[in-house]
Coordinates of C-alpha atoms in Angstrom, one line a residue:
X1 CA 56.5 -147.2 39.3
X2 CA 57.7 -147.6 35.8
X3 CA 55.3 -151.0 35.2
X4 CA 52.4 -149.4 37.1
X5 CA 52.2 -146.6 34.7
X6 CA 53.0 -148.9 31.9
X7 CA 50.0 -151.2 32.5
X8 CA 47.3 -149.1 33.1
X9 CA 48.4 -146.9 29.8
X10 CA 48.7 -149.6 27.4
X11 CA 44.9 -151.2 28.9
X12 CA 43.6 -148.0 28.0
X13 CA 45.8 -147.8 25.0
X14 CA 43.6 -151.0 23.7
X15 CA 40.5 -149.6 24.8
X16 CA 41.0 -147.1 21.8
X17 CA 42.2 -149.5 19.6
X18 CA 45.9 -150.1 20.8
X19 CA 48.1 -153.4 21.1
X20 CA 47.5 -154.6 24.9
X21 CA 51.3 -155.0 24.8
X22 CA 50.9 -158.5 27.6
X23 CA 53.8 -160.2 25.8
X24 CA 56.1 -157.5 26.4
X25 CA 55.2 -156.3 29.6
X26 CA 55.0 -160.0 30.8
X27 CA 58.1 -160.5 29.7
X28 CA 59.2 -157.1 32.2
X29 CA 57.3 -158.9 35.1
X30 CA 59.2 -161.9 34.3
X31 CA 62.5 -159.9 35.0
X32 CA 61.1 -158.0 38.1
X33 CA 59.9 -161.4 40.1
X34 CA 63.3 -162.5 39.9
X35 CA 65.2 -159.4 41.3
X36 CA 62.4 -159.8 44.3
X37 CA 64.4 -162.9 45.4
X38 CA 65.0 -162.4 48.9
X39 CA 68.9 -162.3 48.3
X40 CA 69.1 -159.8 45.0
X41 CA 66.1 -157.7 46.8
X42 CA 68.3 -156.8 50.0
X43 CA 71.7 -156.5 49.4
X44 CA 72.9 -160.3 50.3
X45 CA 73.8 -161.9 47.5
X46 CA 77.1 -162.4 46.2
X47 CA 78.7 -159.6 43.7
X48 CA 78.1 -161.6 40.0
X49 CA 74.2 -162.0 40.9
X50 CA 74.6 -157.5 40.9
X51 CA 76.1 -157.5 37.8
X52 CA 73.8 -159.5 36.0
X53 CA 70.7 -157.3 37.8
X54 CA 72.3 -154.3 37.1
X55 CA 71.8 -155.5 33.1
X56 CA 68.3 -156.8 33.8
X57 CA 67.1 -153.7 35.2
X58 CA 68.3 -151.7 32.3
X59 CA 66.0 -154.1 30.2
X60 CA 63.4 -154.1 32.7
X61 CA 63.2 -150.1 32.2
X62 CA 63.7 -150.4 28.3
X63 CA 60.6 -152.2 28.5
X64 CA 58.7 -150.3 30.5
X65 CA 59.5 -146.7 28.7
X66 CA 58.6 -148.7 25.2
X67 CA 55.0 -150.1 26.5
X68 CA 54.3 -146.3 28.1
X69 CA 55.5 -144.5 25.0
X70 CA 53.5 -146.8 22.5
X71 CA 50.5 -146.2 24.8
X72 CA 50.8 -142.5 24.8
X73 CA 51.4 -142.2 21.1
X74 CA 47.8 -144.6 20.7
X75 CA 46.4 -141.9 23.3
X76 CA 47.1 -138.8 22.2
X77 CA 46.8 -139.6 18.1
X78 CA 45.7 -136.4 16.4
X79 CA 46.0 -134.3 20.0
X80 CA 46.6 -130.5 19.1
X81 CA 48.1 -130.3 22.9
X82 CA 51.9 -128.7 23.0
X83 CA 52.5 -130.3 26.4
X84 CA 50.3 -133.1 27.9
X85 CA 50.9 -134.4 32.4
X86 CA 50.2 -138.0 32.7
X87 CA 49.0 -138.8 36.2
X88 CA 48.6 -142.1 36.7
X89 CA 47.3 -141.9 40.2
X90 CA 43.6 -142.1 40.8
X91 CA 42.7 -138.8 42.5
X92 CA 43.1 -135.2 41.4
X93 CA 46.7 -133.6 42.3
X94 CA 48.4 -130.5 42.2
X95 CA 52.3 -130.9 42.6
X96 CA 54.8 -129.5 39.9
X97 CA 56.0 -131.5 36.7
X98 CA 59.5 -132.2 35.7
X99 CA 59.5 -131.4 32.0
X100 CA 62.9 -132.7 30.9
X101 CA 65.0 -130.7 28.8
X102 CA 64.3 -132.9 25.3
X103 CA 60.6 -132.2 25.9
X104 CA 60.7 -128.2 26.9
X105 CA 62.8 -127.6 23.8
X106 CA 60.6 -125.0 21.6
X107 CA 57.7 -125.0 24.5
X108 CA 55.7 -121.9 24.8
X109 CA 56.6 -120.9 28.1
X110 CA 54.5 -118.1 28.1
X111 CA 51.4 -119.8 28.6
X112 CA 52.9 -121.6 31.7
X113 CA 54.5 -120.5 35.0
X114 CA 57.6 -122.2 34.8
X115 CA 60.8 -122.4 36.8
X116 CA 64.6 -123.8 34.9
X117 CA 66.3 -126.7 37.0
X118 CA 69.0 -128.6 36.9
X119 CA 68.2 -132.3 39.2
X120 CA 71.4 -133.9 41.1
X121 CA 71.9 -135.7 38.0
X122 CA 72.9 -133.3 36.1
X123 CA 69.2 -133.4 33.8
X124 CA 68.1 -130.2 32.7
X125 CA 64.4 -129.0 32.1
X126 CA 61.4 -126.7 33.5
X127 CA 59.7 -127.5 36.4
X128 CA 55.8 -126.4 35.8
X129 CA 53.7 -125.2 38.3
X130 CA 50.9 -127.6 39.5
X131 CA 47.3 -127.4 37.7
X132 CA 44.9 -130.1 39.4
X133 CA 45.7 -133.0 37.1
X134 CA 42.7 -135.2 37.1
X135 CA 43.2 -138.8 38.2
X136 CA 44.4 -141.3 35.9
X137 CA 44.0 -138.6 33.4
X138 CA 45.8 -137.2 30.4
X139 CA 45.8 -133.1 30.9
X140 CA 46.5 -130.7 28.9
X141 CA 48.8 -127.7 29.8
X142 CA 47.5 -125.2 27.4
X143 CA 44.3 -125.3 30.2
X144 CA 46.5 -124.1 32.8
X145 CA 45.8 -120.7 34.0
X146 CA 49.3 -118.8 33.9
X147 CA 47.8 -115.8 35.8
X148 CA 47.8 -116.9 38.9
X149 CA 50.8 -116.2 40.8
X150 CA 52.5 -118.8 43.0
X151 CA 53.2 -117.9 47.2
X152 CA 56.5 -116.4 47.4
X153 CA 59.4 -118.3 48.3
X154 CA 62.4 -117.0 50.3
X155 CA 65.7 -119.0 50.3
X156 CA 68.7 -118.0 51.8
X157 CA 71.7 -120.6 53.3
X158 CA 70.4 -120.1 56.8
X159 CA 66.6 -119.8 56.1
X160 CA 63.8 -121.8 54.0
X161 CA 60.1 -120.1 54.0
X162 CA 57.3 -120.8 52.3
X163 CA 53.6 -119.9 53.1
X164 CA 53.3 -123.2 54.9
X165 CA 56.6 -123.3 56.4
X166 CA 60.2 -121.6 58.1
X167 CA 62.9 -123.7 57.9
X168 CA 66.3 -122.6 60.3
X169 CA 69.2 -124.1 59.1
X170 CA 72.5 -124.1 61.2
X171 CA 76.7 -123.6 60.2
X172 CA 76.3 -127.7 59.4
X173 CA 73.2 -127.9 57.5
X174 CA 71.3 -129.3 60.0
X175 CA 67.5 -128.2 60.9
X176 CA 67.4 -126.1 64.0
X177 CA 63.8 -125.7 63.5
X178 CA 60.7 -126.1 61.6
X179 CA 57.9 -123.5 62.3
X180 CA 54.6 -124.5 60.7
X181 CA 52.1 -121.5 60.1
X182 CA 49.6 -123.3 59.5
X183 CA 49.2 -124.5 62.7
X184 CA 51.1 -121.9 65.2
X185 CA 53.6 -124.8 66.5
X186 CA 56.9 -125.9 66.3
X187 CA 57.7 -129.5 64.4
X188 CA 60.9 -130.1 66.0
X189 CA 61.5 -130.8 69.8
X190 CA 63.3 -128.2 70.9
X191 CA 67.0 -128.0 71.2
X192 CA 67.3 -130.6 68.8
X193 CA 68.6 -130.8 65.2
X194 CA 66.7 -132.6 62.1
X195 CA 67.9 -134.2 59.0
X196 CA 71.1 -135.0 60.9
X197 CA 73.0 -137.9 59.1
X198 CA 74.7 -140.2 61.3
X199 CA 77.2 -143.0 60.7
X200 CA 77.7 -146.1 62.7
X201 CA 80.1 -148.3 63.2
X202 CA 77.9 -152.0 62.0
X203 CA 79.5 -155.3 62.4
X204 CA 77.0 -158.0 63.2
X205 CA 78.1 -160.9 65.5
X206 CA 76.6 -162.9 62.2
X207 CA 75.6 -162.5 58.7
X208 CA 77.2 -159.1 57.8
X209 CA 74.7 -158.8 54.6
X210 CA 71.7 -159.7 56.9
X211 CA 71.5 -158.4 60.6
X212 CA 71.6 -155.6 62.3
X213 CA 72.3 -155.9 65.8
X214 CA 71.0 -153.4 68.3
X215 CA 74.7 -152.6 69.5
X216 CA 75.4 -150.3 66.7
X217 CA 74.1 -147.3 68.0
X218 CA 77.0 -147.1 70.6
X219 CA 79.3 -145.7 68.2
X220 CA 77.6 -142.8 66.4
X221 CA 79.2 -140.6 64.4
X222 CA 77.4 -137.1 63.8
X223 CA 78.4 -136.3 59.6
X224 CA 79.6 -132.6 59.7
X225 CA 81.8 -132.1 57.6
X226 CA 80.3 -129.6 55.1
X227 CA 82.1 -128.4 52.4
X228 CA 79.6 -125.9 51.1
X229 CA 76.2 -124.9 51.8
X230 CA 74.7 -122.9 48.3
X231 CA 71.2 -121.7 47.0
X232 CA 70.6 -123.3 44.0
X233 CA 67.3 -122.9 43.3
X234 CA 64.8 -119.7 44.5
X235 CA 61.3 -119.9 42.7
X236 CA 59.3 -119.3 42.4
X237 CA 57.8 -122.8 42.4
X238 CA 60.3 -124.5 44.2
X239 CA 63.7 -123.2 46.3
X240 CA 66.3 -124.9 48.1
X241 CA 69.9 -125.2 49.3
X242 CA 72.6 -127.7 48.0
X243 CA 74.5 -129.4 50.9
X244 CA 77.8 -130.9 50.7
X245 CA 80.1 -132.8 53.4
X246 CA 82.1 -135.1 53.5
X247 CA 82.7 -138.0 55.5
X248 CA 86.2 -140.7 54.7
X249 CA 86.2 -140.9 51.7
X250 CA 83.0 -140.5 50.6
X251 CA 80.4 -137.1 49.7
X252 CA 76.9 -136.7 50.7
X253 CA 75.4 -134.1 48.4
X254 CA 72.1 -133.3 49.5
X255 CA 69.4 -130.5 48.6
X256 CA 66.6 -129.5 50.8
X257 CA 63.7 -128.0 49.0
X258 CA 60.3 -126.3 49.7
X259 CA 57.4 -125.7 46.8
X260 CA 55.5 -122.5 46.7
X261 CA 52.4 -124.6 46.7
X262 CA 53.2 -128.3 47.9
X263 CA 53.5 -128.2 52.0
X264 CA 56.2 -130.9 51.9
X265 CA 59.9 -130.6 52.7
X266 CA 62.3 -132.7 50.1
X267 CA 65.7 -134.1 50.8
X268 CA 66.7 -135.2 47.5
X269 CA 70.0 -136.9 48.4
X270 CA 73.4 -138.2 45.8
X271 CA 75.8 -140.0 48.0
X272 CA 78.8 -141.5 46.4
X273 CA 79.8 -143.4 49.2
X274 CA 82.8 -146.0 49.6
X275 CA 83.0 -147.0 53.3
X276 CA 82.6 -150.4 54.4
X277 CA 80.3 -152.1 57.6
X278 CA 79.2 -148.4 58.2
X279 CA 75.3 -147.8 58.7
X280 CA 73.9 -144.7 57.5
X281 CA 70.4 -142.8 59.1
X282 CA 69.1 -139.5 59.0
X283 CA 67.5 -138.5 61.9
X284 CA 64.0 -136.2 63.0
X285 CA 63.2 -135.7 66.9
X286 CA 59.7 -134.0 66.2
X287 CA 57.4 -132.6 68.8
X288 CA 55.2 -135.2 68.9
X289 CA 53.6 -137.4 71.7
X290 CA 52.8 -141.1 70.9
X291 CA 53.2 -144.3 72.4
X292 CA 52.7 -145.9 68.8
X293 CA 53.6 -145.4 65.6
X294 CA 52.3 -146.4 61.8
X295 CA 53.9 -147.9 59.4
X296 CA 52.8 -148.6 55.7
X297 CA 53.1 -152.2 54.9
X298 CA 51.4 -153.8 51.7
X299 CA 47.8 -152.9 51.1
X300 CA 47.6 -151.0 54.7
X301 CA 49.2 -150.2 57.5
X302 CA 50.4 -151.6 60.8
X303 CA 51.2 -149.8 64.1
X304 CA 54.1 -150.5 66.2
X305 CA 55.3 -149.1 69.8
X306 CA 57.4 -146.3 70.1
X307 CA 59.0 -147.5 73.4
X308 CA 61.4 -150.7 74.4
X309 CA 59.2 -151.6 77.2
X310 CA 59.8 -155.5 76.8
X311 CA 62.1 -157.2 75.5
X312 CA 60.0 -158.3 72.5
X313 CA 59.9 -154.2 71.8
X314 CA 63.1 -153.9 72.3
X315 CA 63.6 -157.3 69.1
X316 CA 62.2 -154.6 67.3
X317 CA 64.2 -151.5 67.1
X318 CA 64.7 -151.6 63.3
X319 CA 61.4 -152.3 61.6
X320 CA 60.9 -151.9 57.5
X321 CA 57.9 -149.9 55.8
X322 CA 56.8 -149.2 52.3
X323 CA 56.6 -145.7 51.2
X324 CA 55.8 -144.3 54.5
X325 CA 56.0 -143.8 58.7
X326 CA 53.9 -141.5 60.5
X327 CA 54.0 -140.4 64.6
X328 CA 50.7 -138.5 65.1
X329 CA 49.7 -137.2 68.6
X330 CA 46.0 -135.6 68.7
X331 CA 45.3 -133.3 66.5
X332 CA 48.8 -133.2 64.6
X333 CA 51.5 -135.5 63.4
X334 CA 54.7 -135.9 60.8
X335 CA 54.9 -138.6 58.1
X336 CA 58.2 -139.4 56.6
X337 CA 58.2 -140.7 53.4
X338 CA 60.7 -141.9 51.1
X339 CA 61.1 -143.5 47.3
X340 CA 63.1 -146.3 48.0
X341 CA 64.7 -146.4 51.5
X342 CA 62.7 -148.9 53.5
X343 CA 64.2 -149.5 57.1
X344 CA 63.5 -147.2 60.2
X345 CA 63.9 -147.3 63.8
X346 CA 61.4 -144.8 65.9
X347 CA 62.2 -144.6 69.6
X348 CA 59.7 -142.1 71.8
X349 CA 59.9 -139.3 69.1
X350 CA 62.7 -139.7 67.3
X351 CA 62.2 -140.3 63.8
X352 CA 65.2 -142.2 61.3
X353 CA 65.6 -143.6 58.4
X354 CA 67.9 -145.9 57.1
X355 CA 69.7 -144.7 53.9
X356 CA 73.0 -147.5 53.6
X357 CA 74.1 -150.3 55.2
X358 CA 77.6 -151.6 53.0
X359 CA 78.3 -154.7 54.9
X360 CA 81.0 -157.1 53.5
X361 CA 79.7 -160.2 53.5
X362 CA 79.2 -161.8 50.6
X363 CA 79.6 -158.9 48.4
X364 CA 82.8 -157.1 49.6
X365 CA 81.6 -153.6 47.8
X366 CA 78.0 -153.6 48.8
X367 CA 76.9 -150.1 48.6
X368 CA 79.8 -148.6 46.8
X369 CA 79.8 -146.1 43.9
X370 CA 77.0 -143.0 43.5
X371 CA 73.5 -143.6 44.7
X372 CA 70.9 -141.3 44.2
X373 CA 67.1 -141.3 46.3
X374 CA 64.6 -138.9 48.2
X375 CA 62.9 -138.9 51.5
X376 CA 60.7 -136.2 52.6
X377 CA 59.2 -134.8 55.8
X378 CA 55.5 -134.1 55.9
X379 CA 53.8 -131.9 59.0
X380 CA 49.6 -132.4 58.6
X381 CA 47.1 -132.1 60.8
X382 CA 45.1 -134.7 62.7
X383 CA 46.5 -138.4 62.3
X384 CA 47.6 -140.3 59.4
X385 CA 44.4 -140.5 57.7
X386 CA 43.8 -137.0 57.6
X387 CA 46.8 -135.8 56.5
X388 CA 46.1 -137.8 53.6
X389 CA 50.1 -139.6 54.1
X390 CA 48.8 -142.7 51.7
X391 CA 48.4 -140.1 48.4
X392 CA 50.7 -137.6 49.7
X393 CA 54.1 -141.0 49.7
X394 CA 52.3 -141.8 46.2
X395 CA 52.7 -138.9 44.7
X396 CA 56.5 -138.8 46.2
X397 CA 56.7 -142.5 44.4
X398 CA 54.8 -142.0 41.1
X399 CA 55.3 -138.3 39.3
X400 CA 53.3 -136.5 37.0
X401 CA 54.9 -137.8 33.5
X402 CA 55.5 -135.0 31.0
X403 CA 54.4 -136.3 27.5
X404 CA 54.8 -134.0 24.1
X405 CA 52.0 -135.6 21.2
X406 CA 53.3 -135.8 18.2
X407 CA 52.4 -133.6 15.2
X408 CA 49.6 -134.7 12.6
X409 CA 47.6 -134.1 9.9
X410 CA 44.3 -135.1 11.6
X411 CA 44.5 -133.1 14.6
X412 CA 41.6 -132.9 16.9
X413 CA 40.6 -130.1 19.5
X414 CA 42.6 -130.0 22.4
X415 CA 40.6 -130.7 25.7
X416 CA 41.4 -129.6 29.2
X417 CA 41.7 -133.4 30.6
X418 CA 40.8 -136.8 30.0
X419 CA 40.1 -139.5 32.2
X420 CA 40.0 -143.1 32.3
X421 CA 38.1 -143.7 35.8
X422 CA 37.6 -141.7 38.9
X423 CA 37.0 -143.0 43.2
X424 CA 34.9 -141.0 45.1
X425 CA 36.1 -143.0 48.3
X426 CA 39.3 -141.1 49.8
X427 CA 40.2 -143.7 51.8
X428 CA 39.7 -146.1 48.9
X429 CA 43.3 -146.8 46.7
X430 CA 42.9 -147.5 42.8
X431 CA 46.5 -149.4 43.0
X432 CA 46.3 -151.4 39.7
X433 CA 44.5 -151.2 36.1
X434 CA 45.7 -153.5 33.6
X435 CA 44.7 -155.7 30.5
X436 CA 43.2 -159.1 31.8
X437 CA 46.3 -161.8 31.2
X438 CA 43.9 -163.6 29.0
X439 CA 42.7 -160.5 27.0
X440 CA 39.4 -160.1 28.1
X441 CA 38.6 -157.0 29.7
X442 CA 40.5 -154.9 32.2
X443 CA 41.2 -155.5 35.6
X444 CA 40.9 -152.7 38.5
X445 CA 42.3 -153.5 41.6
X446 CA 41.3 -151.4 44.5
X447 CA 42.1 -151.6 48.4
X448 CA 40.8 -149.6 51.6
X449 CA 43.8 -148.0 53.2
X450 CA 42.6 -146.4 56.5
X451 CA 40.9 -149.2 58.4
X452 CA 37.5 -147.8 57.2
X453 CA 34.3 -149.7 55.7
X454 CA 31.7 -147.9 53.5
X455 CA 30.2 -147.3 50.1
X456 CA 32.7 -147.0 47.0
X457 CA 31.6 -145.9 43.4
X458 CA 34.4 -145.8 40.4
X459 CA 33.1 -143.7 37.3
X460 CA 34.4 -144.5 34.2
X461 CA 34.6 -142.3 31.1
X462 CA 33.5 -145.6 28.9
X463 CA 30.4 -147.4 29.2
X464 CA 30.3 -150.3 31.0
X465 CA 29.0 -153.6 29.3
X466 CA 29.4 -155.9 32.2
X467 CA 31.8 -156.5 35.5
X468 CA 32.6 -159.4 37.4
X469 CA 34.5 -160.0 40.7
X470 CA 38.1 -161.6 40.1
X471 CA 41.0 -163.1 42.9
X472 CA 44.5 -161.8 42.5
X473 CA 44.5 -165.1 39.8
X474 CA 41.9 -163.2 37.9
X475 CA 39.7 -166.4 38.2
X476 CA 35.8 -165.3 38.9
X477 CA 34.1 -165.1 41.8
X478 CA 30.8 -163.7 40.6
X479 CA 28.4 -164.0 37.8
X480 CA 29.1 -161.2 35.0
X481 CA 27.0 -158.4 36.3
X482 CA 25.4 -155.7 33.3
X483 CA 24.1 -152.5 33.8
X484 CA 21.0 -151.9 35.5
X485 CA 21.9 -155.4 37.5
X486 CA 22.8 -156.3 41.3
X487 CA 24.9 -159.0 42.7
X488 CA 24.2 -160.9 45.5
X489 CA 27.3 -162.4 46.3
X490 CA 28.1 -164.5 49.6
X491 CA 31.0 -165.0 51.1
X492 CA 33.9 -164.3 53.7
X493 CA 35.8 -161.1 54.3
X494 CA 38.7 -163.3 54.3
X495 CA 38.4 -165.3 50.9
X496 CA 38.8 -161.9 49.3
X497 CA 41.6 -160.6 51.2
X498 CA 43.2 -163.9 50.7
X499 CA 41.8 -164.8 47.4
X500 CA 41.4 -168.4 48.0
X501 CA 38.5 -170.0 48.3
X502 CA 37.3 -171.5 51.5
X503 CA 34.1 -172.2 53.4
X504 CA 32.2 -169.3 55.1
X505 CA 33.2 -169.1 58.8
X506 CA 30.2 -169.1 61.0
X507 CA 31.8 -166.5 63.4
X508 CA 29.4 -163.7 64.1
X509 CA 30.2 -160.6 63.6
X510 CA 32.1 -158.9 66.3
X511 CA 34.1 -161.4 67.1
X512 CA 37.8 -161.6 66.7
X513 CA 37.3 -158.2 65.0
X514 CA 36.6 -159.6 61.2
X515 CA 33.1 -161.6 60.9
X516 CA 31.1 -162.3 58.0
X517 CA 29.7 -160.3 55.3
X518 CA 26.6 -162.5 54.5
X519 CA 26.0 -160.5 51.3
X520 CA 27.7 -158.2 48.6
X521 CA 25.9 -156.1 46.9
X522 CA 27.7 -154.7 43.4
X523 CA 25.7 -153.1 40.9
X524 CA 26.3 -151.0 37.9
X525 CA 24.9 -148.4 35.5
X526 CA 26.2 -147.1 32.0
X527 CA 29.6 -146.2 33.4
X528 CA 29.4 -146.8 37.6
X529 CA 30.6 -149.7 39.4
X530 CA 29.3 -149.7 43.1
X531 CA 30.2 -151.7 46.0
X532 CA 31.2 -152.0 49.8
X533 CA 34.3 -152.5 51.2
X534 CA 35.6 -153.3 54.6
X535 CA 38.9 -152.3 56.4
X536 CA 41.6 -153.3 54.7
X537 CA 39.8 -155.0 52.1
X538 CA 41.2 -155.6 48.7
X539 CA 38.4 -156.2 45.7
X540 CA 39.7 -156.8 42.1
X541 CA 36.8 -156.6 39.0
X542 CA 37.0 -157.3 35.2
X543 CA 35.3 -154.9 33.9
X544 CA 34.7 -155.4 29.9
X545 CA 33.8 -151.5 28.4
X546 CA 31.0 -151.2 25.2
X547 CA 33.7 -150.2 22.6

């Protein structure tokens, strides 16, 4: 999250006249590569290799808050805003922003519909109500219409409403139901509790760090224990209940929230856990019929069955995802997202996600100590696609960044937003903008997320000079393209997706589901890049902007 935003600030930092920052942030890369070894990155490696991470991720954040900062500071140079949100998504969005305490200090709050909090950690600040941030935008909060009244919340210990939602909560903070009124039906199968956190006994036959064998669910144990149940939060943009139990000798403090406007349910969790070989899920049976389930994976998505049919189904009763899973039946379904909590196991329509894991083996305090993370629960209508899951587990992943310009002499007039590019293709991603390694030009990555081909057109605020196709190397694939020019450019579906360059296959179209694209047509005007894109498809382009 923190590079992401990083890159794409500082190359439009240099656009107006900024550093590019590539040493530094290269340097961060550096550090991140090497804590995705496939030891540090699960949990397997032996105690010193945590300690040195746990250093190296402090840097790797250093750098990441010094690139943004320096980018925003070339950004908004002059700005007469009092508050600025920083999405660094590529679509127009609506949730609240977190505007730490150091920031809201002195902020005319009468211009804003605002809401005090207090997060698990103990950080103070106003949460602001959401204003349709353009993508990859910098937007001004003076803009932000303060008359218009948010839907009233109402939060009690046993109930959770919001216009999109009712929320039952029983004596052990469990979910008894979820109504949506949206859609006149019950989320939950009936009967049954959600968000229920479970412990299990896990002791592999081998590699404690590693595996996780099938046996463990015979020994659940149900966490409920609760030690209070409190309202800590009531509107109006956002209300929710504080849960704490306790389970050994470890706490689980967990809040469950609702927004006025956002039709998402939040389980922002801090456990400070010290158990050992105990596996951790929390658990959703939802109303849904499906034989198969989807599950976000890099640049797309992959369904999986929901049954143990054969044994090969049965190999895979705990399968990883990105930011997302989804069950969708016709018509309706529920996507449950998380920030950082990657393993799941779905069976028929049970729902659960893997929150800790504390194994032993090498490191004999794996797990230990206070961790804090969210997941969220997201009712929608039709499948994955339409419920717009892909933006909705961004948004979870990347928040709206609160930025205050600082003070100067040259101030100019405050505008409502500003943005660097925008996709007119919902199903298309914009998942990376950055400053070309070798200095020349920016690089915009985009992928198709929903299995869908068609026309895509990115608008830039800039003009465009010229734009060539790039692989993941940033090596060329097409002659640079100016304005008022068209690309013919042959070539495999595959050699993109891959980037490496290989022969065209003479398979015709149709057949093994992929073919070949004979020809790709790009072409550009003073500030549109247009091109087609097939399912699953990722395209990357230098683009070089007339400044």
């Amino acid at each position: 999250q923190m590079f992401h935003d990083a890159e794409f600030l500082a190359a439009w930092a240099a656009l107006a006249g900024g550093d590019t920052q590539r040493e530094l942030i290269n340097q961060g890369w550096k550090l991140i590569l090497l804590n995705q070894f496939h030891d540090i990155l699960p949990g397997s490696s032996i105690p010193e290799v945590y300690q040195d991470a746990r250093q190296q991720f402090a840097e790797i954040m250093r750098i990441g808050r010094q690139v943004r900062d320096q980018a925003l500071a070339t950004l908004t140079a002059g700005s007469a805003a009092n508050l600025l949100a920083i999405n660094t998504l590529g679509w127009q969005r609506s949730d609240p922003l977190f505007v730490p305490q150091t920031i809201a200090e002195n902020l005319d709050e009468t211009a804003l519909a605002v809401q005090p909090v207090e997060n698990l950690d103990g950080e103070r600040g106003l949460l602001v109500a959401g204003f349709g941030a353009a993508g990859y935008g910098l937007n001004d909060l003076a803009h932000v219409d303060s008359s218009s009244q948010s839907a009233p919340l109402t939060i009690t210990t046993e109930t959770l409403e919001n216009q999109f939602f009712r929320i039952d909560l029983d004596s052990s903070g469990e979910i008894g139901a979820i109504y949506d009124k949206r859609y006149d039906r019950d989320v939950l199968e009936p009967g049954q509790r959600a968000n229920q956190l479970i412990a299990f006994e896990d002791r592999p036959l081998n590699y404690d760090a590693w595996d996780i064998d099938i046996f463990y669910a015979e020994k659940p144990y149900p966490i409920q224990d609760v030690q209070s149940i409190t309202v800590v939060e009531s509107g109006p943009i956002r209300g929710g209940v504080e849960i704490t139990r306790r389970f050994l000798k470890s706490t689980i403090r967990q809040r469950i929230l609702i927004y006025s406007d956002l039709p998402r349910i939040d389980f922002a969790t801090e456990i400070d856990w010290h158990e050992h070989q105990i596996l951790l899920k929390a658990g959703f049976p939802v109303a849904i019929n499906a034989t198969r389930a989807t599950y976000e994976i890099q640049f797309g998505a992959v369904e999986r069955p929901t049954h143990r049919n054969t044994s090969w189904d049965v190999a895979r009763f705990e399968t990883c995802a990105h930011r997302w899973i989804d069950l969708s039946e016709a018509g309706y379904g529920v996507a449950l997202l998380n920030d950082s909590k990657y393993g799941h196991d779905l069976h028929h329509n049970v729902m659960r996600i893997t929150l800790l894991k504390s194994g032993v083996n090498p490191d004999p305090n794996a797990d230990q100590g206070i961790q804090r993370f969210t997941y969220a629960l997201l009712p929608h209508a039709g499948d994955w696609r339409e419920g717009e899951v892909v933006r909705r587990a961004a948004e979870l992943n990347i928040p709206l960044i609160a930025y205050r310009p600082q003070p100067s002499s040259e101030s100019r007039p405050s505008q409502q937003s500003t943005a660097f590019v925008h996709c007119d293709a919902a199903h298309v991603m914009l998942d990376t903008i950055k400053t070309a390694e070798d200095g020349d030009g920016v690089i915009v990555r985009v992928y198709e997320a929903h299995n869908q081909r068609g026309p895509v057109t990115l608008t830039f605020a800039q003009p465009i000079r010229d734009v060539e196709e790039c692989n993941l190397l940033e090596e060329p694939r097409t002659k640079n393209l100016e304005p008022g020019g068209e690309q013919k450019n042959k070539g495999t579906s595959e050699q993109r997706n891959n980037e490496v360059p290989t022969s065209p296959s003479p398979t015709a179209v149709g057949e093994g589901g992929r073919g070949v694209r004979a020809i790709d047509d790009l072409s550009i005007t003073s500030d549109t890049l247009r091109f087609a894109i097939r399912p699953f498809e990722i395209r990357s382009f230098r683009v070089r902007f007339a400044v």
